[in-house]
Structure formats: structure tokens, C-alpha cells
mmCIF file of C-alpha atoms in Angstrom:
data_model
loop_
_atom_site.group_PDB
_atom_site.id
_atom_site.type_symbol
_atom_site.label_atom_id
_atom_site.label_comp_id
_atom_site.label_asym_id
_atom_site.label_seq_id
_atom_site.Cartn_x
_atom_site.Cartn_y
_atom_site.Cartn_z
ATOM 1 C CA UNK A 1 -1.405 -26.164 7.006
ATOM 2 C CA UNK A 2 -1.217 -29.490 7.260
ATOM 3 C CA UNK A 3 -1.900 -31.495 10.812
ATOM 4 C CA UNK A 4 -1.559 -34.918 11.837
ATOM 5 C CA UNK A 5 -4.733 -36.567 13.466
ATOM 6 C CA UNK A 6 -4.376 -39.397 15.603
ATOM 7 C CA UNK A 7 -2.928 -41.984 13.356
ATOM 8 C CA UNK A 8 -0.213 -39.833 12.422
ATOM 9 C CA UNK A 9 -1.192 -38.951 9.279
ATOM 10 C CA UNK A 10 -1.309 -36.114 7.372
ATOM 11 C CA UNK A 11 -4.668 -34.308 7.067
ATOM 12 C CA UNK A 12 -5.819 -31.348 4.846
ATOM 13 C CA UNK A 13 -7.133 -28.209 6.633
ATOM 14 C CA UNK A 14 -10.959 -28.309 6.120
ATOM 15 C CA UNK A 15 -11.930 -26.608 2.549
ATOM 16 C CA UNK A 16 -14.683 -23.337 3.508
ATOM 17 C CA UNK A 17 -16.553 -21.645 0.726
ATOM 18 C CA UNK A 18 -16.189 -18.399 2.168
ATOM 19 C CA UNK A 19 -12.922 -17.844 2.930
ATOM 20 C CA UNK A 20 -9.677 -18.618 0.439
ATOM 21 C CA UNK A 21 -8.343 -22.343 0.450
ATOM 22 C CA UNK A 22 -4.522 -20.974 0.812
ATOM 23 C CA UNK A 23 -3.550 -24.647 0.984
ATOM 24 C CA UNK A 24 -3.113 -24.791 -2.746
ATOM 25 C CA UNK A 25 -0.404 -23.077 -2.170
ATOM 26 C CA UNK A 26 1.436 -24.667 0.182
ATOM 27 C CA UNK A 27 1.102 -27.607 -2.804
ATOM 28 C CA UNK A 28 2.418 -25.322 -5.526
ATOM 29 C CA UNK A 29 4.924 -24.229 -3.063
ATOM 30 C CA UNK A 30 6.151 -27.705 -3.116
ATOM 31 C CA UNK A 31 6.499 -27.649 -6.854
ATOM 32 C CA UNK A 32 9.351 -25.058 -6.543
ATOM 33 C CA UNK A 33 11.097 -26.405 -3.174
ATOM 34 C CA UNK A 34 11.419 -30.138 -4.974
ATOM 35 C CA UNK A 35 12.511 -28.619 -8.523
ATOM 36 C CA UNK A 36 15.171 -26.166 -7.242
ATOM 37 C CA UNK A 37 16.906 -29.060 -5.032
ATOM 38 C CA UNK A 38 17.177 -30.970 -8.125
ATOM 39 C CA UNK A 39 18.556 -28.149 -10.611
ATOM 40 C CA UNK A 40 22.410 -27.491 -9.465
ATOM 41 C CA UNK A 41 22.094 -31.738 -8.938
ATOM 42 C CA UNK A 42 21.171 -31.788 -12.723
ATOM 43 C CA UNK A 43 23.292 -29.667 -13.604
ATOM 44 C CA UNK A 44 26.508 -31.648 -11.966
ATOM 45 C CA UNK A 45 25.944 -35.010 -13.002
ATOM 46 C CA UNK A 46 26.276 -34.097 -17.058
ATOM 47 C CA UNK A 47 29.083 -35.491 -18.582
ATOM 48 C CA UNK A 48 31.783 -32.939 -19.697
ATOM 49 C CA UNK A 49 30.812 -32.452 -23.305
ATOM 50 C CA UNK A 50 27.485 -33.747 -23.507
ATOM 51 C CA UNK A 51 25.553 -31.356 -25.735
ATOM 52 C CA UNK A 52 22.626 -32.842 -26.147
ATOM 53 C CA UNK A 53 21.930 -33.375 -22.074
ATOM 54 C CA UNK A 54 23.518 -29.895 -21.584
ATOM 55 C CA UNK A 55 20.540 -28.727 -23.980
ATOM 56 C CA UNK A 56 18.070 -30.670 -21.859
ATOM 57 C CA UNK A 57 18.689 -29.908 -18.946
ATOM 58 C CA UNK A 58 19.107 -26.145 -19.681
ATOM 59 C CA UNK A 59 15.665 -25.888 -21.475
ATOM 60 C CA UNK A 60 14.310 -27.493 -17.754
ATOM 61 C CA UNK A 61 16.354 -25.305 -15.401
ATOM 62 C CA UNK A 62 15.018 -22.317 -18.070
ATOM 63 C CA UNK A 63 11.499 -23.604 -17.810
ATOM 64 C CA UNK A 64 11.598 -23.586 -13.818
ATOM 65 C CA UNK A 65 12.701 -19.918 -13.976
ATOM 66 C CA UNK A 66 9.922 -18.498 -16.561
ATOM 67 C CA UNK A 67 7.157 -20.439 -14.544
ATOM 68 C CA UNK A 68 8.635 -19.179 -10.833
ATOM 69 C CA UNK A 69 8.917 -15.575 -12.161
ATOM 70 C CA UNK A 70 5.436 -15.485 -13.781
ATOM 71 C CA UNK A 71 4.811 -17.058 -10.223
ATOM 72 C CA UNK A 72 6.054 -14.165 -8.471
ATOM 73 C CA UNK A 73 4.677 -11.451 -10.690
ATOM 74 C CA UNK A 74 1.051 -12.591 -9.934
ATOM 75 C CA UNK A 75 1.712 -12.297 -6.232
ATOM 76 C CA UNK A 76 3.248 -8.745 -7.217
ATOM 77 C CA UNK A 77 -0.099 -8.207 -9.407
ATOM 78 C CA UNK A 78 -2.586 -9.919 -7.570
ATOM 79 C CA UNK A 79 -1.935 -10.205 -3.473
ATOM 80 C CA UNK A 80 0.954 -7.668 -1.744
ATOM 81 C CA UNK A 81 -1.497 -4.296 -3.027
ATOM 82 C CA UNK A 82 -4.719 -5.980 -1.687
ATOM 83 C CA UNK A 83 -3.140 -7.049 1.646
ATOM 84 C CA UNK A 84 -1.146 -3.790 2.123
ATOM 85 C CA UNK A 85 -4.917 -1.835 1.759
ATOM 86 C CA UNK A 86 -6.680 -4.127 3.634
ATOM 87 C CA UNK A 87 -4.106 -5.779 6.561
ATOM 88 C CA UNK A 88 -3.552 -2.682 8.598
ATOM 89 C CA UNK A 89 -0.014 -2.486 9.797
ATOM 90 C CA UNK A 90 1.242 -4.800 8.219
ATOM 91 C CA UNK A 91 3.475 -3.198 5.391
ATOM 92 C CA UNK A 92 6.761 -4.263 6.624
ATOM 93 C CA UNK A 93 5.880 -7.980 5.847
ATOM 94 C CA UNK A 94 4.838 -6.754 2.606
ATOM 95 C CA UNK A 95 7.865 -5.054 2.167
ATOM 96 C CA UNK A 96 9.411 -8.061 3.339
ATOM 97 C CA UNK A 97 8.219 -10.043 0.871
ATOM 98 C CA UNK A 98 8.965 -7.677 -2.116
ATOM 99 C CA UNK A 99 12.310 -7.528 -0.883
ATOM 100 C CA UNK A 100 12.594 -11.147 -1.045
ATOM 101 C CA UNK A 101 11.179 -11.220 -4.293
ATOM 102 C CA UNK A 102 13.888 -9.021 -5.361
ATOM 103 C CA UNK A 103 16.442 -11.010 -3.893
ATOM 104 C CA UNK A 104 15.209 -14.260 -5.937
ATOM 105 C CA UNK A 105 14.993 -12.314 -9.208
ATOM 106 C CA UNK A 106 18.958 -11.204 -8.402
ATOM 107 C CA UNK A 107 19.654 -15.125 -8.205
ATOM 108 C CA UNK A 108 17.668 -16.110 -11.434
ATOM 109 C CA UNK A 109 19.162 -13.046 -13.657
ATOM 110 C CA UNK A 110 22.785 -14.297 -12.562
ATOM 111 C CA UNK A 111 21.367 -18.095 -13.097
ATOM 112 C CA UNK A 112 20.558 -16.743 -16.486
ATOM 113 C CA UNK A 113 23.424 -15.598 -17.329
ATOM 114 C CA UNK A 114 25.182 -18.411 -16.228
ATOM 115 C CA UNK A 115 22.856 -20.850 -18.187
ATOM 116 C CA UNK A 116 23.286 -19.386 -21.240
ATOM 117 C CA UNK A 117 27.176 -19.644 -21.335
ATOM 118 C CA UNK A 118 26.911 -23.265 -20.063
ATOM 119 C CA UNK A 119 24.156 -23.963 -22.858
ATOM 120 C CA UNK A 120 26.995 -22.260 -25.649
ATOM 121 C CA UNK A 121 29.533 -23.993 -24.333
ATOM 122 C CA UNK A 122 27.875 -27.791 -25.221
ATOM 123 C CA UNK A 123 28.231 -28.690 -21.247
ATOM 124 C CA UNK A 124 31.986 -27.380 -20.275
ATOM 125 C CA UNK A 125 32.451 -27.893 -16.416
ATOM 126 C CA UNK A 126 33.354 -25.153 -15.427
ATOM 127 C CA UNK A 127 30.506 -23.139 -16.470
ATOM 128 C CA UNK A 128 28.408 -26.116 -15.429
ATOM 129 C CA UNK A 129 29.991 -25.953 -11.792
ATOM 130 C CA UNK A 130 29.248 -21.720 -11.350
ATOM 131 C CA UNK A 131 25.941 -22.505 -12.787
ATOM 132 C CA UNK A 132 25.230 -25.036 -9.974
ATOM 133 C CA UNK A 133 26.381 -22.762 -7.693
ATOM 134 C CA UNK A 134 24.407 -19.956 -8.507
ATOM 135 C CA UNK A 135 21.312 -22.451 -8.428
ATOM 136 C CA UNK A 136 22.470 -23.250 -4.657
ATOM 137 C CA UNK A 137 22.278 -19.824 -3.823
ATOM 138 C CA UNK A 138 18.789 -19.599 -5.450
ATOM 139 C CA UNK A 139 17.339 -22.234 -3.486
ATOM 140 C CA UNK A 140 18.920 -20.972 -0.079
ATOM 141 C CA UNK A 141 16.734 -17.599 -1.117
ATOM 142 C CA UNK A 142 13.901 -19.009 -2.652
ATOM 143 C CA UNK A 143 13.658 -21.882 0.339
ATOM 144 C CA UNK A 144 13.715 -18.824 3.103
ATOM 145 C CA UNK A 145 11.106 -16.613 1.087
ATOM 146 C CA UNK A 146 8.467 -19.513 0.563
ATOM 147 C CA UNK A 147 9.085 -20.594 4.222
ATOM 148 C CA UNK A 148 7.940 -17.078 5.415
ATOM 149 C CA UNK A 149 5.002 -16.342 2.742
ATOM 150 C CA UNK A 150 3.580 -19.918 4.338
ATOM 151 C CA UNK A 151 4.347 -18.820 8.276
ATOM 152 C CA UNK A 152 3.238 -15.577 8.095
ATOM 153 C CA UNK A 153 1.821 -14.669 4.688
ATOM 154 C CA UNK A 154 -1.104 -17.034 4.034
ATOM 155 C CA UNK A 155 -2.659 -16.702 7.028
ATOM 156 C CA UNK A 156 -3.366 -13.206 6.086
ATOM 157 C CA UNK A 157 -4.768 -13.658 2.856
ATOM 158 C CA UNK A 158 -7.383 -16.315 4.505
ATOM 159 C CA UNK A 159 -8.450 -13.383 6.476
ATOM 160 C CA UNK A 160 -8.313 -10.644 3.475
ATOM 161 C CA UNK A 161 -8.684 -11.709 0.545
ATOM 162 C CA UNK A 162 -11.888 -13.230 -1.400
ATOM 163 C CA UNK A 163 -12.343 -16.655 -2.754
ATOM 164 C CA UNK A 164 -12.956 -14.745 -6.169
ATOM 165 C CA UNK A 165 -9.687 -12.763 -5.634
ATOM 166 C CA UNK A 166 -7.449 -15.839 -4.275
ATOM 167 C CA UNK A 167 -8.809 -18.525 -7.221
ATOM 168 C CA UNK A 168 -8.101 -15.670 -9.695
ATOM 169 C CA UNK A 169 -4.629 -16.035 -8.497
ATOM 170 C CA UNK A 170 -5.025 -19.450 -9.389
ATOM 171 C CA UNK A 171 -6.321 -19.109 -13.003
ATOM 172 C CA UNK A 172 -3.799 -16.211 -14.017
ATOM 173 C CA UNK A 173 -0.984 -19.028 -13.156
ATOM 174 C CA UNK A 174 -2.183 -21.231 -15.989
ATOM 175 C CA UNK A 175 -2.077 -18.384 -18.576
ATOM 176 C CA UNK A 176 1.363 -19.232 -19.313
ATOM 177 C CA UNK A 177 1.170 -23.108 -19.590
ATOM 178 C CA UNK A 178 1.005 -24.057 -22.958
ATOM 179 C CA UNK A 179 -1.558 -26.855 -23.743
ATOM 180 C CA UNK A 180 0.858 -29.553 -24.695
ATOM 181 C CA UNK A 181 2.105 -28.963 -20.835
ATOM 182 C CA UNK A 182 -0.666 -29.118 -18.495
ATOM 183 C CA UNK A 183 -0.367 -32.884 -18.016
ATOM 184 C CA UNK A 184 3.077 -32.364 -16.843
ATOM 185 C CA UNK A 185 2.329 -29.174 -14.975
ATOM 186 C CA UNK A 186 -0.630 -31.373 -13.385
ATOM 187 C CA UNK A 187 2.379 -34.454 -12.731
ATOM 188 C CA UNK A 188 4.519 -32.066 -10.953
ATOM 189 C CA UNK A 189 1.341 -30.811 -8.525
ATOM 190 C CA UNK A 190 0.582 -34.428 -7.844
ATOM 191 C CA UNK A 191 3.943 -35.591 -7.105
ATOM 192 C CA UNK A 192 4.497 -34.928 -3.611
ATOM 193 C CA UNK A 193 0.834 -34.281 -2.750
ATOM 194 C CA UNK A 194 -1.039 -36.461 -0.316
ATOM 195 C CA UNK A 195 -4.012 -38.757 -1.815
ATOM 196 C CA UNK A 196 -6.276 -36.287 -0.449
ATOM 197 C CA UNK A 197 -4.402 -33.071 -1.955
ATOM 198 C CA UNK A 198 -4.376 -35.054 -5.360
ATOM 199 C CA UNK A 199 -8.354 -35.979 -5.552
ATOM 200 C CA UNK A 200 -9.051 -32.027 -4.675
ATOM 201 C CA UNK A 201 -6.354 -30.609 -7.781
ATOM 202 C CA UNK A 202 -8.110 -33.575 -9.642
ATOM 203 C CA UNK A 203 -11.366 -32.762 -8.800
ATOM 204 C CA UNK A 204 -10.706 -29.339 -9.860
ATOM 205 C CA UNK A 205 -9.906 -30.192 -13.325
ATOM 206 C CA UNK A 206 -12.122 -30.543 -16.193
ATOM 207 C CA UNK A 207 -13.607 -33.700 -16.784
ATOM 208 C CA UNK A 208 -11.476 -34.226 -19.968
ATOM 209 C CA UNK A 209 -8.657 -33.250 -17.661
ATOM 210 C CA UNK A 210 -9.055 -36.030 -15.305
ATOM 211 C CA UNK A 211 -9.461 -38.483 -18.107
ATOM 212 C CA UNK A 212 -6.234 -37.360 -19.823
ATOM 213 C CA UNK A 213 -4.289 -37.846 -16.760
ATOM 214 C CA UNK A 214 -5.638 -41.169 -16.252
ATOM 215 C CA UNK A 215 -5.556 -42.503 -19.794
ATOM 216 C CA UNK A 216 -2.264 -40.858 -20.539
ATOM 217 C CA UNK A 217 -1.087 -38.153 -17.948
ATOM 218 C CA UNK A 218 0.533 -40.503 -15.515
ATOM 219 C CA UNK A 219 3.071 -41.854 -18.193
ATOM 220 C CA UNK A 220 3.604 -38.982 -19.767
ATOM 221 C CA UNK A 221 5.306 -37.305 -16.554
ATOM 222 C CA UNK A 222 6.955 -40.478 -15.443
ATOM 223 C CA UNK A 223 8.703 -40.775 -18.490
ATOM 224 C CA UNK A 224 9.745 -37.221 -18.111
ATOM 225 C CA UNK A 225 11.059 -37.527 -14.366
ATOM 226 C CA UNK A 226 12.968 -40.829 -15.623
ATOM 227 C CA UNK A 227 14.507 -39.140 -18.470
ATOM 228 C CA UNK A 228 15.453 -36.255 -16.409
ATOM 229 C CA UNK A 229 16.230 -37.327 -13.025
ATOM 230 C CA UNK A 230 17.831 -40.621 -14.455
ATOM 231 C CA UNK A 231 21.537 -39.943 -14.090
ATOM 232 C CA UNK A 232 21.066 -38.693 -10.395
#
């Protein structure tokens, strides 16, 4: 977790070459926290009967849900089994994470059904209100899980997983992102990152990726945020 130096500024934990750098996950979690808080507000802000805006916000909500589902599927596949086999008496904690994933999946299932109803209605306010309430519930369940994972699980990851095993989680996390949305995904990560955190993620990007971010990515991401969040 970040710490504060004697000037009051937030600093990153040091990066080591022999242990997984788990602070990456904290930064990624900020994206899910931010978007989970935005979604119900955006749904409620859609004018009644505005089918074009409804479709745009619905696409955004679906994209979030797909991304979160993929993120959690990777944890289920690549993290929990290793911790269960290596972390000694931590079965209860791993089981807790799995139960929380199941609870989050239930909120996503409910939201998916309500999202379809709202989309096909073209912006019916009653359907929108139900969807927004379901997304509020999702945010509550998600936040509890992310808090627990950062506080209780990431220290175990740093102790019991190798750098290669941890890096595989990040590599696999990129698999489902379309190439034409890579800069948007990078912008989402950098938005709430400190200058030091931004530099770290940009160093990990290939040279062409860093160049594209400077030339078009910043503007592309800013335009997307204005388009989506303007009504707020």
C-alpha cells in the first residue's frame, strides 16, 4: 500500500525484482472503484426516452461488467489455487474471497437483466431506476471485496507467488481488451494514479504505446470522459 512521506505526499512501495509488485493491483482496483461509483449516477442522469444516450451508457456499463468478470476469473484461476496450496492456514481467507466473487457475480447477473430491459425500453425511467439501484448494491458488495483483498490477500500474494506467476495475471488481463481500446484502458488506469504510478505503468508499455499515448491517447481518453460524464 502507498505510504506518506514527511512532506505529506503519497509514495509508492518500492519495486523489487524478486517479489511480486502487488501495488499494481491497488491501482487497477481504483478503476473498478471509480467506475462502479459512476455507473448508477450516469444511468440516473439519462433523460427519459433518450434512446441514443441510453445505448451509450448501457454499452459503458456492459464493458465495465465484462472487464470485472474477466478480472475476477483470472483471480479464480491463477491466484486462489496457488494461495490455497502454499499459504498454509489461509483456506478460510481464500474461501472468503471466492464467496465474495460469487456475491459480486450475483449482482452482475441482476444488473445484466435490468440493463437489457432498460436498453430495450429506450430509456424508461422506471427501468433506469431499478438498474441504478442494482448498480448501487453492486458497488457496495464490490467495495467490501476490494478492501479485503488489498488488506488481507495482497500481502500473501507478495509472500507466496513468484514474479512470473504474478506477471501472468497482468498479461492475461490484457487478452480481452480490443486493440482499438488499449489507450482507453491505459487512460482509465492513469486517471487516478500519482505521477510516480503513471511513470511506472508507462514504463511497462512498449515504446510505440507510450508514443501513441502522448500523441493521441490522452486526447482520446479525455474526449471519452467528457462524452460519458458530461451530464454529471
